[in-house]
CSV table of C-alpha atoms in Angstrom, one decimal:
chain,number,residue,atom,x,y,z
A,1,MET,CA,-52.5,-55.0,-10.2
A,2,GLY,CA,-51.6,-56.7,-13.9
A,3,ASP,CA,-48.3,-57.1,-12.4
A,4,ALA,CA,-47.0,-60.0,-10.5
A,5,SER,CA,-44.7,-57.9,-8.2
A,6,PRO,CA,-46.2,-55.5,-5.3
A,7,LEU,CA,-42.9,-53.6,-6.2
A,8,ALA,CA,-42.8,-50.8,-8.9
A,9,ASP,CA,-41.1,-51.0,-12.4
A,10,THR,CA,-40.4,-47.5,-12.7
A,11,GLY,CA,-37.8,-47.3,-15.7
A,12,GLU,CA,-35.0,-44.9,-16.0
A,13,VAL,CA,-34.3,-42.0,-13.7
A,14,PRO,CA,-34.9,-39.3,-13.1
A,15,TYR,CA,-38.7,-39.6,-12.0
A,16,THR,CA,-40.9,-38.2,-9.4
A,17,ALA,CA,-41.8,-39.8,-6.1
A,18,VAL,CA,-44.5,-38.5,-4.2
A,19,ILE,CA,-44.0,-40.0,-0.5
A,20,PHE,CA,-47.0,-40.3,1.8
A,21,THR,CA,-46.9,-41.2,5.2
A,22,SER,CA,-49.7,-41.3,7.7
A,23,VAL,CA,-50.8,-42.0,11.2
A,24,ARG,CA,-54.2,-43.7,11.0
A,25,ARG,CA,-57.2,-43.4,13.0
A,26,PRO,CA,-59.1,-46.6,13.7
A,27,ALA,CA,-61.8,-45.6,11.1
A,28,ALA,CA,-59.0,-46.4,8.5
A,29,ALA,CA,-59.4,-50.1,9.1
A,30,SER,CA,-62.9,-49.4,7.7
A,31,PRO,CA,-64.4,-51.2,4.6
A,32,GLU,CA,-65.2,-47.9,3.4
A,33,TYR,CA,-61.2,-46.8,3.7
A,34,ALA,CA,-60.3,-50.0,1.7
A,35,ALA,CA,-62.8,-49.2,-1.2
A,36,ALA,CA,-61.7,-45.6,-1.5
A,37,ALA,CA,-57.7,-46.7,-1.5
A,38,ALA,CA,-58.6,-49.3,-4.1
A,39,ARG,CA,-60.6,-46.7,-6.1
A,40,MET,CA,-57.7,-44.2,-5.7
A,41,ASP,CA,-55.3,-46.9,-6.8
A,42,GLU,CA,-57.6,-47.7,-10.1
A,43,LEU,CA,-57.7,-44.0,-10.8
A,44,ALA,CA,-53.8,-43.2,-10.3
A,45,ARG,CA,-53.1,-46.1,-13.0
A,46,GLU,CA,-55.2,-44.1,-15.4
A,47,GLN,CA,-53.3,-40.8,-15.0
A,48,PRO,CA,-50.7,-39.7,-17.7
A,49,GLY,CA,-47.4,-40.5,-16.3
A,50,TYR,CA,-48.3,-42.8,-13.7
A,51,LEU,CA,-45.3,-45.4,-13.4
A,52,GLY,CA,-46.3,-47.4,-10.1
A,53,ILE,CA,-47.2,-47.4,-6.4
A,54,GLU,CA,-45.7,-49.2,-3.4
A,55,SER,CA,-47.5,-49.3,-0.2
A,56,ALA,CA,-47.4,-50.8,3.3
A,57,ALA,CA,-49.4,-50.3,6.4
A,58,GLY,CA,-49.2,-51.9,9.7
A,59,ASP,CA,-49.1,-50.9,13.5
A,60,GLY,CA,-51.5,-47.8,12.5
A,61,VAL,CA,-48.8,-46.2,10.1
A,62,GLY,CA,-49.0,-46.2,6.4
A,63,VAL,CA,-46.1,-45.4,4.0
A,64,THR,CA,-47.5,-45.4,0.1
A,65,VAL,CA,-45.2,-44.2,-2.5
A,66,SER,CA,-46.3,-43.3,-5.9
A,67,TYR,CA,-44.0,-42.7,-9.1
A,68,TRP,CA,-44.8,-40.4,-11.6
A,69,ALA,CA,-42.9,-39.5,-15.0
A,70,SER,CA,-42.6,-35.7,-14.1
A,71,PRO,CA,-43.3,-33.4,-11.3
A,72,GLU,CA,-46.1,-31.9,-13.6
A,73,ALA,CA,-47.5,-35.5,-13.9
A,74,ALA,CA,-47.6,-36.0,-10.1
A,75,ARG,CA,-49.2,-32.4,-9.6
A,76,ALA,CA,-51.8,-33.1,-12.1
A,77,TRP,CA,-52.7,-36.4,-10.1
A,78,LYS,CA,-52.9,-34.1,-6.9
A,79,ALA,CA,-55.5,-32.0,-8.7
A,80,VAL,CA,-57.8,-34.7,-9.9
A,81,ALA,CA,-61.0,-33.9,-8.5
A,82,GLU,CA,-62.3,-37.3,-7.3
A,83,HIS,CA,-58.6,-37.6,-5.6
A,84,ALA,CA,-59.0,-34.3,-4.0
A,85,ALA,CA,-62.5,-35.1,-2.5
A,86,VAL,CA,-60.9,-38.2,-0.8
A,87,GLN,CA,-58.2,-36.4,0.5
A,88,VAL,CA,-60.6,-33.9,2.5
A,89,LEU,CA,-62.5,-37.2,3.7
A,90,GLY,CA,-58.7,-38.5,5.0
A,91,ARG,CA,-58.1,-35.1,6.6
A,92,GLU,CA,-61.1,-35.4,8.6
A,93,ARG,CA,-61.9,-39.3,9.1
A,94,TRP,CA,-59.0,-41.5,8.4
A,95,TYR,CA,-55.7,-39.5,9.4
A,96,ALA,CA,-54.4,-38.4,12.8
A,97,ASP,CA,-51.5,-37.1,11.0
A,98,TYR,CA,-49.8,-37.2,7.5
A,99,ARG,CA,-46.7,-35.8,5.5
A,100,VAL,CA,-46.2,-35.7,2.0
A,101,ARG,CA,-42.9,-35.4,0.3
A,102,ILE,CA,-42.2,-34.6,-3.5
A,103,ALA,CA,-39.0,-35.9,-4.5
A,104,THR,CA,-36.9,-36.5,-7.4
A,105,VAL,CA,-35.3,-40.1,-7.7
A,106,GLU,CA,-31.7,-39.8,-9.1
A,107,ARG,CA,-30.6,-43.4,-8.6
A,108,ASP,CA,-32.1,-46.7,-8.2
A,109,TYR,CA,-31.1,-50.5,-8.3
A,110,GLY,CA,-32.8,-53.4,-6.9
A,111,MET,CA,-32.0,-57.0,-5.6
A,112,HIS,CA,-31.9,-58.6,-9.2
A,113,ARG,CA,-30.3,-55.9,-10.9
A,114,ALA,CA,-27.5,-54.4,-8.9
A,115,THR,CA,-25.9,-52.2,-11.5
A,116,GLY,CA,-27.1,-49.5,-13.9
A,117,ARG,CA,-30.0,-46.9,-13.7
A,118,ARG,CA,-27.7,-44.7,-12.0
A,119,ALA,CA,-27.7,-41.1,-12.9
A,120,ALA,CA,-24.2,-38.8,-12.5
A,121,GLY,CA,-23.5,-38.1,-8.9
B,1,MET,CA,-38.2,-43.4,19.4
B,2,GLY,CA,-37.7,-40.0,21.4
B,3,ASP,CA,-40.4,-38.7,19.2
B,4,ALA,CA,-44.2,-39.3,20.1
B,5,SER,CA,-44.8,-39.4,16.1
B,6,PRO,CA,-44.1,-42.3,14.0
B,7,LEU,CA,-43.5,-39.4,11.3
B,8,ALA,CA,-40.4,-37.8,10.8
B,9,ASP,CA,-39.8,-34.0,11.4
B,10,THR,CA,-37.4,-33.7,8.7
B,11,GLY,CA,-36.8,-29.7,8.6
B,12,GLU,CA,-36.2,-27.6,5.7
B,13,VAL,CA,-36.0,-29.1,2.3
B,14,PRO,CA,-33.9,-30.0,0.2
B,15,TYR,CA,-32.9,-33.2,1.9
B,16,THR,CA,-32.3,-36.9,0.6
B,17,ALA,CA,-34.8,-39.8,0.7
B,18,VAL,CA,-33.8,-43.4,0.5
B,19,ILE,CA,-36.7,-45.3,-0.4
B,20,PHE,CA,-36.6,-49.2,0.5
B,21,THR,CA,-39.3,-51.3,-0.6
B,22,SER,CA,-39.3,-55.1,-0.4
B,23,VAL,CA,-41.1,-58.2,-0.8
B,24,ARG,CA,-40.5,-60.3,2.5
B,25,ARG,CA,-39.8,-64.0,2.7
B,26,PRO,CA,-41.4,-65.7,5.7
B,27,ALA,CA,-38.1,-65.7,7.4
B,28,ALA,CA,-38.5,-62.0,7.9
B,29,ALA,CA,-41.2,-62.6,10.5
B,30,SER,CA,-38.7,-64.0,12.9
B,31,PRO,CA,-37.1,-62.4,15.9
B,32,GLU,CA,-33.7,-62.4,14.5
B,33,TYR,CA,-35.2,-59.9,11.6
B,34,ALA,CA,-37.0,-57.8,14.2
B,35,ALA,CA,-33.8,-57.7,16.2
B,36,ALA,CA,-31.4,-56.7,13.4
B,37,ALA,CA,-34.2,-54.2,12.1
B,38,ALA,CA,-34.3,-52.6,15.5
B,39,ARG,CA,-30.3,-52.5,15.5
B,40,MET,CA,-30.2,-51.0,12.3
B,41,ASP,CA,-32.7,-48.2,13.3
B,42,GLU,CA,-30.6,-47.4,16.2
B,43,LEU,CA,-27.4,-47.3,14.2
B,44,ALA,CA,-29.1,-44.8,11.5
B,45,ARG,CA,-29.9,-42.7,14.4
B,46,GLU,CA,-26.3,-42.3,15.3
B,47,GLN,CA,-25.0,-41.5,11.8
B,48,PRO,CA,-24.2,-37.9,10.7
B,49,GLY,CA,-27.0,-36.2,8.5
B,50,TYR,CA,-29.6,-38.6,9.8
B,51,LEU,CA,-33.2,-36.8,9.7
B,52,GLY,CA,-35.6,-39.6,10.5
B,53,ILE,CA,-37.0,-43.0,9.3
B,54,GLU,CA,-40.9,-43.9,8.5
B,55,SER,CA,-41.6,-47.3,8.0
B,56,ALA,CA,-44.5,-50.0,7.4
B,57,ALA,CA,-44.8,-53.4,6.6
B,58,GLY,CA,-47.8,-55.7,6.0
B,59,ASP,CA,-49.1,-58.4,3.6
B,60,GLY,CA,-45.4,-59.5,3.0
B,61,VAL,CA,-44.6,-56.0,1.5
B,62,GLY,CA,-42.4,-53.4,3.4
B,63,VAL,CA,-41.7,-49.8,2.8
B,64,THR,CA,-39.3,-47.6,4.8
B,65,VAL,CA,-37.9,-44.5,3.7
B,66,SER,CA,-35.2,-43.0,5.6
B,67,TYR,CA,-34.2,-39.2,5.5
B,68,TRP,CA,-30.7,-37.7,5.3
B,69,ALA,CA,-29.3,-34.1,5.3
B,70,SER,CA,-27.3,-34.9,2.1
B,71,PRO,CA,-26.7,-37.5,-0.7
B,72,GLU,CA,-23.3,-38.0,1.0
B,73,ALA,CA,-24.7,-38.7,4.4
B,74,ALA,CA,-27.3,-41.4,2.8
B,75,ARG,CA,-24.0,-42.8,0.8
B,76,ALA,CA,-22.0,-43.1,4.2
B,77,TRP,CA,-24.8,-44.8,5.8
B,78,LYS,CA,-25.1,-47.5,3.1
B,79,ALA,CA,-21.2,-48.2,3.6
B,80,VAL,CA,-21.3,-48.6,7.3
B,81,ALA,CA,-20.0,-52.2,8.0
B,82,GLU,CA,-22.4,-53.5,10.3
B,83,HIS,CA,-25.3,-52.1,8.1
B,84,ALA,CA,-23.6,-53.5,4.9
B,85,ALA,CA,-23.7,-57.1,6.7
B,86,VAL,CA,-27.0,-56.9,7.4
B,87,GLN,CA,-27.8,-55.9,3.4
B,88,VAL,CA,-26.3,-59.3,2.7
B,89,LEU,CA,-28.1,-61.2,5.2
B,90,GLY,CA,-31.2,-59.5,3.8
B,91,ARG,CA,-30.5,-60.6,0.3
B,92,GLU,CA,-29.7,-63.9,1.1
B,93,ARG,CA,-32.5,-64.9,3.8
B,94,TRP,CA,-35.2,-62.1,4.4
B,95,TYR,CA,-36.0,-60.6,0.8
B,96,ALA,CA,-37.5,-62.2,-2.3
B,97,ASP,CA,-37.1,-58.7,-4.0
B,98,TYR,CA,-36.4,-55.4,-3.1
B,99,ARG,CA,-35.7,-51.8,-4.6
B,100,VAL,CA,-33.6,-49.0,-3.3
B,101,ARG,CA,-34.2,-45.3,-4.8
B,102,ILE,CA,-32.3,-42.1,-3.7
B,103,ALA,CA,-34.2,-39.0,-4.1
B,104,THR,CA,-34.0,-35.4,-3.4
B,105,VAL,CA,-37.0,-34.2,-1.6
B,106,GLU,CA,-38.0,-30.6,-3.1
B,107,ARG,CA,-41.2,-30.1,-1.6
B,108,ASP,CA,-43.2,-31.1,1.9
B,109,TYR,CA,-46.3,-30.3,3.5
B,110,GLY,CA,-48.3,-32.1,6.4
B,111,MET,CA,-51.7,-32.3,7.7
B,112,HIS,CA,-50.9,-29.7,10.5
B,113,ARG,CA,-48.9,-27.6,8.2
B,114,ALA,CA,-50.3,-26.9,4.9
B,115,THR,CA,-48.2,-24.1,3.7
B,116,GLY,CA,-44.2,-23.4,3.7
B,117,ARG,CA,-41.4,-25.8,3.1
B,118,ARG,CA,-41.8,-25.5,-0.6
B,119,ALA,CA,-38.9,-24.9,-2.9
B,120,ALA,CA,-39.3,-22.9,-6.1
B,121,GLY,CA,-41.0,-25.1,-9.0
C-alpha cells in the first residue's frame, strides 16, 4: 500500500504493462492464496523498475495489471525465483486458465487529469 | 458471451489493449450501472476490430481490459456516441477515480499454450 489510491501512479509514457487475467479455481479463495498474493505484491514493489499494480477479482475471474519502467524490468520480475515458484503453484492449484500479455503503454489519462501524458500517434 | 471462457481469444500479436481501472462509488452497485455495463459490452462486440474484453471488480476497484485489432479501432470505440454518453455518466455518478491506458500488446501466452505468439524482442 503506502498509497491512498488503489490506482497506480505510473508516470510518463511509455512504460510496460503486464496484463494477467485468470479463471480461478475455488482453491484461490483460500487464505494460502491470499497470503501468497500479498507476498507477491510486496516482492514486486521491491523490484527495480516497479511502477505499480492494479488488481480486481470477482465471480471467479481475476484481472491484475502490473506496470514496469521497461520490458527488461517486467522480464526480470518474471524470473525472480520466489515468484517463479508461486507461478508453478498457481498453475497446479489456483487457476483453471490464465493469460499473460506484455504491452507497451503509449497513452494514458485519468478522471482528474484529462490532458497530457500523451505520446505521438 | 458466445464463448465459454471469460478470457479473451485475442489472436496474433500485435494488437491494442485499453486498460480501464476505476475506483467505484457505491452508486456503481446499482442495477442501472449493471445494465449500462452490459449494454456497453454488447455495443463493443459490434464494433469493427473488437477482439475481446476481460473484466473483474471487487472491493470497490474495477479492472476492465478491452482488446482491439488496432489503435484506430480502439479510438473509434471511444468515439461511439452511446459509449461517450456513458463515459459522462461514469464520471459524474459511478467513479470516484479512473485511469485509461492505451497499450500495444507485443507478447502473450497462456496456461494452455506456453509457446508461440511471441514477437521479436
